[in-house]
Coordinates of C-alpha atoms and ligand atoms in Angstrom, one line a residue:
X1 CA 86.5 108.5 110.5
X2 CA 89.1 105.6 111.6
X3 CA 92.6 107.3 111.2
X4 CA 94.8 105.5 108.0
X5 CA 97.0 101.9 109.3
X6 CA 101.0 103.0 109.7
X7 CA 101.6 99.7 107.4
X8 CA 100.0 97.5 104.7
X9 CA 98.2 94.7 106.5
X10 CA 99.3 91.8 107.3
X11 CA 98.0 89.3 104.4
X12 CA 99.5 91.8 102.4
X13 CA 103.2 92.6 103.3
X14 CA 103.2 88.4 103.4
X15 CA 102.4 88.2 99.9
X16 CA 103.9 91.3 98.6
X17 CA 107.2 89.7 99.3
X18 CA 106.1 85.6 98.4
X19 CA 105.0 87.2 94.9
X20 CA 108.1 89.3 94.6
X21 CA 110.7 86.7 95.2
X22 CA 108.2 84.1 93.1
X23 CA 108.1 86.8 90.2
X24 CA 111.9 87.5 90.4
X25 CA 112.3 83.6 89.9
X26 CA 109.9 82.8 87.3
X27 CA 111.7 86.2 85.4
X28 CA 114.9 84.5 85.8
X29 CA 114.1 81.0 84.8
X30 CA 112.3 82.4 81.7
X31 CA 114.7 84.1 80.5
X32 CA 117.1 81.2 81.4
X33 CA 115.4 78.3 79.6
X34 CA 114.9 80.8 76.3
X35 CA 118.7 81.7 76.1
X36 CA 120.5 79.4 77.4
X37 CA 121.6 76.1 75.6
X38 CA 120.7 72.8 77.8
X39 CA 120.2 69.5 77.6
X40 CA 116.4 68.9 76.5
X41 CA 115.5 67.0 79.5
X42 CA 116.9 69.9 81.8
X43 CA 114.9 72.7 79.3
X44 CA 111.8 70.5 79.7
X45 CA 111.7 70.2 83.5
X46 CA 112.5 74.1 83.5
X47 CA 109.5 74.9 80.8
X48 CA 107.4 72.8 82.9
X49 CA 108.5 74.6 86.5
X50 CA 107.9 78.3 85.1
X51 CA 104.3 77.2 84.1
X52 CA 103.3 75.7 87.2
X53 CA 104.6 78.3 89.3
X54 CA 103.6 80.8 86.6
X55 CA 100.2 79.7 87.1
X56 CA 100.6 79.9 90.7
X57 CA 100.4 83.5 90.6
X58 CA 97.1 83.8 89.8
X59 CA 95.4 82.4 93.0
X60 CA 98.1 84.3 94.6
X61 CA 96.8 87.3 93.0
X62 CA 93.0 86.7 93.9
X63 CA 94.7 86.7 97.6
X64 CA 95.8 89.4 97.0
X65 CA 93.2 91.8 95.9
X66 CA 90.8 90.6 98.2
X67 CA 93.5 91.5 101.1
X68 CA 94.1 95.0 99.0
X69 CA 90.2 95.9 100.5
X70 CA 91.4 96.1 103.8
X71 CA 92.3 99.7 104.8
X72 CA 95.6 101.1 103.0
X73 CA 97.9 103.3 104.8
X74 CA 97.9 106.9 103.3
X75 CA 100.0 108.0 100.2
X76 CA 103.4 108.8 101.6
X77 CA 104.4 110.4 98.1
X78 CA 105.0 114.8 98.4
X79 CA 103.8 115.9 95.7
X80 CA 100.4 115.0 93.1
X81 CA 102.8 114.4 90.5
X82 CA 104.4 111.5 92.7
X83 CA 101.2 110.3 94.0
X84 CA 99.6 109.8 90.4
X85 CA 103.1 108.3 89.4
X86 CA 103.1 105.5 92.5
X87 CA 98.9 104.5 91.8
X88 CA 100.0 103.9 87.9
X89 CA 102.8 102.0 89.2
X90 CA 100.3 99.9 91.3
X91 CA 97.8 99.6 89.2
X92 CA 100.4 98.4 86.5
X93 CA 101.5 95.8 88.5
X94 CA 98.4 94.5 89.0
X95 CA 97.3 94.4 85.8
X96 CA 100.8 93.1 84.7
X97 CA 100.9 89.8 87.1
X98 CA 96.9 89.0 85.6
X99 CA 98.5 89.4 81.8
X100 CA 101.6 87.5 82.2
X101 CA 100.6 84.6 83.3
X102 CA 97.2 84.7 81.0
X103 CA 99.2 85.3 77.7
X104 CA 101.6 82.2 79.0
X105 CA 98.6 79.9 79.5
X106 CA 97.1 80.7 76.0
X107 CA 100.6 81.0 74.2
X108 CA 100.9 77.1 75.9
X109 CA 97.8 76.4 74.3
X110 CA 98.5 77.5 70.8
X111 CA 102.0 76.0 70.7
X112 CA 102.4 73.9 67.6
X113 CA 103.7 71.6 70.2
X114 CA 100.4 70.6 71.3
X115 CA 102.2 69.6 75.0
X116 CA 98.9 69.9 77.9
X117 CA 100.0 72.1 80.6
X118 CA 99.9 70.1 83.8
X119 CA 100.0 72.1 86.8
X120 CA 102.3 70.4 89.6
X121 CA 101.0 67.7 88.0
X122 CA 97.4 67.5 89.5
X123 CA 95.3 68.2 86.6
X124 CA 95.4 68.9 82.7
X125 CA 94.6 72.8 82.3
X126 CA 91.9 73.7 79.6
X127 CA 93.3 74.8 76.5
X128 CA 91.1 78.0 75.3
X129 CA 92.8 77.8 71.5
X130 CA 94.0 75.0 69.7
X131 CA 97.7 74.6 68.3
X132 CA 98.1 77.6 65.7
X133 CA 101.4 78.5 64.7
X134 CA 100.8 82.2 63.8
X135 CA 98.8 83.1 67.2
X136 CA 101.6 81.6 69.3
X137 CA 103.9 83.4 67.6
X138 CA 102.1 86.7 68.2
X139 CA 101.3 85.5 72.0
X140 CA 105.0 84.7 72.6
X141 CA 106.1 87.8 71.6
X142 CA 103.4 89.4 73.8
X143 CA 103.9 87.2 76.9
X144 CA 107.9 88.1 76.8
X145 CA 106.8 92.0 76.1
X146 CA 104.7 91.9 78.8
X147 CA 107.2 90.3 81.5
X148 CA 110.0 92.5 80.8
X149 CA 107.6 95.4 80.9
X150 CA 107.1 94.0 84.6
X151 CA 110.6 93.8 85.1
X152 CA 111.3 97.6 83.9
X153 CA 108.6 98.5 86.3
X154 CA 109.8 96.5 89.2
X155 CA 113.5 98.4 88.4
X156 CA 111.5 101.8 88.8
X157 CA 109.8 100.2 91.7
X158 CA 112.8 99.5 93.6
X159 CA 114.4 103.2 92.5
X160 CA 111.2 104.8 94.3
X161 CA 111.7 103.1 97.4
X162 CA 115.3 103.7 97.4
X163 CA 114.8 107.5 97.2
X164 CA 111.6 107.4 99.6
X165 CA 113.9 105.3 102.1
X166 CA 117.6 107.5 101.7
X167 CA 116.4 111.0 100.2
X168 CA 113.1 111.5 102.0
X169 CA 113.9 109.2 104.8
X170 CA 110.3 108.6 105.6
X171 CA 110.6 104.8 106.8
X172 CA 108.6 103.7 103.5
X173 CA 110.0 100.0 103.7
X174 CA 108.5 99.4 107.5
X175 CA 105.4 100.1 106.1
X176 CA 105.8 96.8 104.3
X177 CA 108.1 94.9 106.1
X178 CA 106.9 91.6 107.5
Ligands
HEM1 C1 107.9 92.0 91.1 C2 108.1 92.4 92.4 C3 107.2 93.5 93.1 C4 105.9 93.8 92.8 C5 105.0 93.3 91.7 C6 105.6 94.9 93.7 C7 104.3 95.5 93.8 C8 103.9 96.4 94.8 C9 102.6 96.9 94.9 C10 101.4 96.6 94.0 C11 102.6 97.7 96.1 C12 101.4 98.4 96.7 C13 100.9 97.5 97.8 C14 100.2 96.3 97.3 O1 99.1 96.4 96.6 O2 100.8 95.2 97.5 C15 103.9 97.7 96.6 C16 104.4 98.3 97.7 C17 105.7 98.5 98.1 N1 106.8 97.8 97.6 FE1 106.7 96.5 96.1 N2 106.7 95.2 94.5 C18 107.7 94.3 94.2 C19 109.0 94.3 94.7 C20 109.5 95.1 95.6 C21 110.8 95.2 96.1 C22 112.0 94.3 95.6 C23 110.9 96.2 97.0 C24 112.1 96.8 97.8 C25 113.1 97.3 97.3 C26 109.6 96.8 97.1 C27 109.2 97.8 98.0 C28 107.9 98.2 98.2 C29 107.5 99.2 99.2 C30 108.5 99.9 100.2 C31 106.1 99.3 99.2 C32 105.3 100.2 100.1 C33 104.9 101.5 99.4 C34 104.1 102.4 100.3 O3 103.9 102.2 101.5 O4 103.5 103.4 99.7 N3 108.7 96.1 96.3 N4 104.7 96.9 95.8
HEM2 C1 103.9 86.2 86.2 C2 104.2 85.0 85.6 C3 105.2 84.8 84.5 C4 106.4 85.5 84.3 C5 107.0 86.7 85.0 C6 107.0 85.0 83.0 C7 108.2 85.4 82.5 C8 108.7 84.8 81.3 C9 109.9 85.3 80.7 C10 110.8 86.4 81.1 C11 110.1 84.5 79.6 C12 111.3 84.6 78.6 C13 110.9 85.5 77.4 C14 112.0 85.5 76.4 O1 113.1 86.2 76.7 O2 111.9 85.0 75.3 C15 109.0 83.5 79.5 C16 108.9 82.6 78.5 C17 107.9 81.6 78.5 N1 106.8 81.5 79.4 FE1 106.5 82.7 81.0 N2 106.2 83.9 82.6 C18 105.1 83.8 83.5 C19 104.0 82.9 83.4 C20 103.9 81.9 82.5 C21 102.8 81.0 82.4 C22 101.6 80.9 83.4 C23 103.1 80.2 81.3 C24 102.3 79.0 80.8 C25 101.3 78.3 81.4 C26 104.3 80.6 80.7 C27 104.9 80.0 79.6 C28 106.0 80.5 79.0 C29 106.6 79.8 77.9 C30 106.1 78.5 77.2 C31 107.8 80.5 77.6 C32 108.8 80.3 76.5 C33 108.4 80.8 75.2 C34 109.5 80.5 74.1 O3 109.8 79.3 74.0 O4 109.9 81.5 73.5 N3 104.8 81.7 81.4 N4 108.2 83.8 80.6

């Protein structure tokens, strides 16, 4: 048997860190272009920004997963407890960055608004639902449940690496480092 890597490939320490800063700024711009009070042709270019790059994270996360079947260095985490505890985490945030951005794309479509989604401006997106006032209510309460549960996960995220990398000093962040 082929001993474990000593760090996540390549492909994958590249986009662990494109979709973490990408994920931090789509957090902060949503948040931004919710709660703070703006000109409308500055709230429109920033509602159109988070959904391109929102959308963005899709493909990214194909990339990813496919890169996520090459061989994984091996748990670092002492004891079952912690090792159970860091594959939810993982898991979660897989599942997280496929729900965000899918409850964005269909709380766009539902939007009594009825504005088409135009990635970067190449094409128009398909819209699954039609413009219903009650289901985009539900999905925008869903989409923003959903991307602050990523962000609570990311906080517990960064905690774990912080006590991995000062407590247990086992080098966890060259495993990952570009
Ligand atoms: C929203 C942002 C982030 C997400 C979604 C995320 C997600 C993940 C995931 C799923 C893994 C497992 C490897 C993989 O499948 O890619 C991982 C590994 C890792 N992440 Fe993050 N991460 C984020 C931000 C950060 C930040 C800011 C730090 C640094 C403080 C960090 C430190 C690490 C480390 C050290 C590992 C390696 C763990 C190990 O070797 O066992 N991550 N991350
Ligand atoms: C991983 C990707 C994404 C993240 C992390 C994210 C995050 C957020 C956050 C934090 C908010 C603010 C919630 C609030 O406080 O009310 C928000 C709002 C919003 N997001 Fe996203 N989002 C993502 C993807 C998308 C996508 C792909 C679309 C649409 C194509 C989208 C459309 C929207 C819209 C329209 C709002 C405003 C809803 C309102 O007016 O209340 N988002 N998003």
């Amino acid at each position: 048997m082929t001993p474990a890597p000593a760090h996540w490939s390549r492909p994958l320490r590249l986009l662990h860190w494109l979709m973490a800063a990408l994920l931090l700024a789509l957090l902060a711009v949503g948040w931004t272009m919710t709660h703070v009070q703006r000109d409308l042709g500055t709230t429109f270019a920033l509602y159109q920004w988070h959904k391109s790059y929102g959308l963005l994270v899709l493909p990214l996360l194909a990339l990813r997963l496919a890169a996520r079947l090459a061989p994984t260095p091996a748990p670092l985490e002492h004891s079952r407890l912690e090792r159970r505890a860091a594959r939810a985490a993982h898991l979660g945030f897989y599942a997280l960055m496929l729900a965000v951005p899918l409850s964005g794309w269909l709380m766009a479509a539902a939007s009594p608004l009825a504005l088409p989604t135009r990635p970067f401006e190449l094409f128009t997106l398909p819209a699954p639902v039609g413009p219903d006032e009650a289901l985009f209510e539900r999905l925008q309460f869903l989409h923003e449940v959903l991307a602050y549960a990523l962000l609570a996960l990311l906080v517990l995220h960064v905690l774990a690496t912080l006590k991995h990398q000062f407590l247990d000093r086992d080098g966890i962040l060259r495993r990952i480092t570009l």
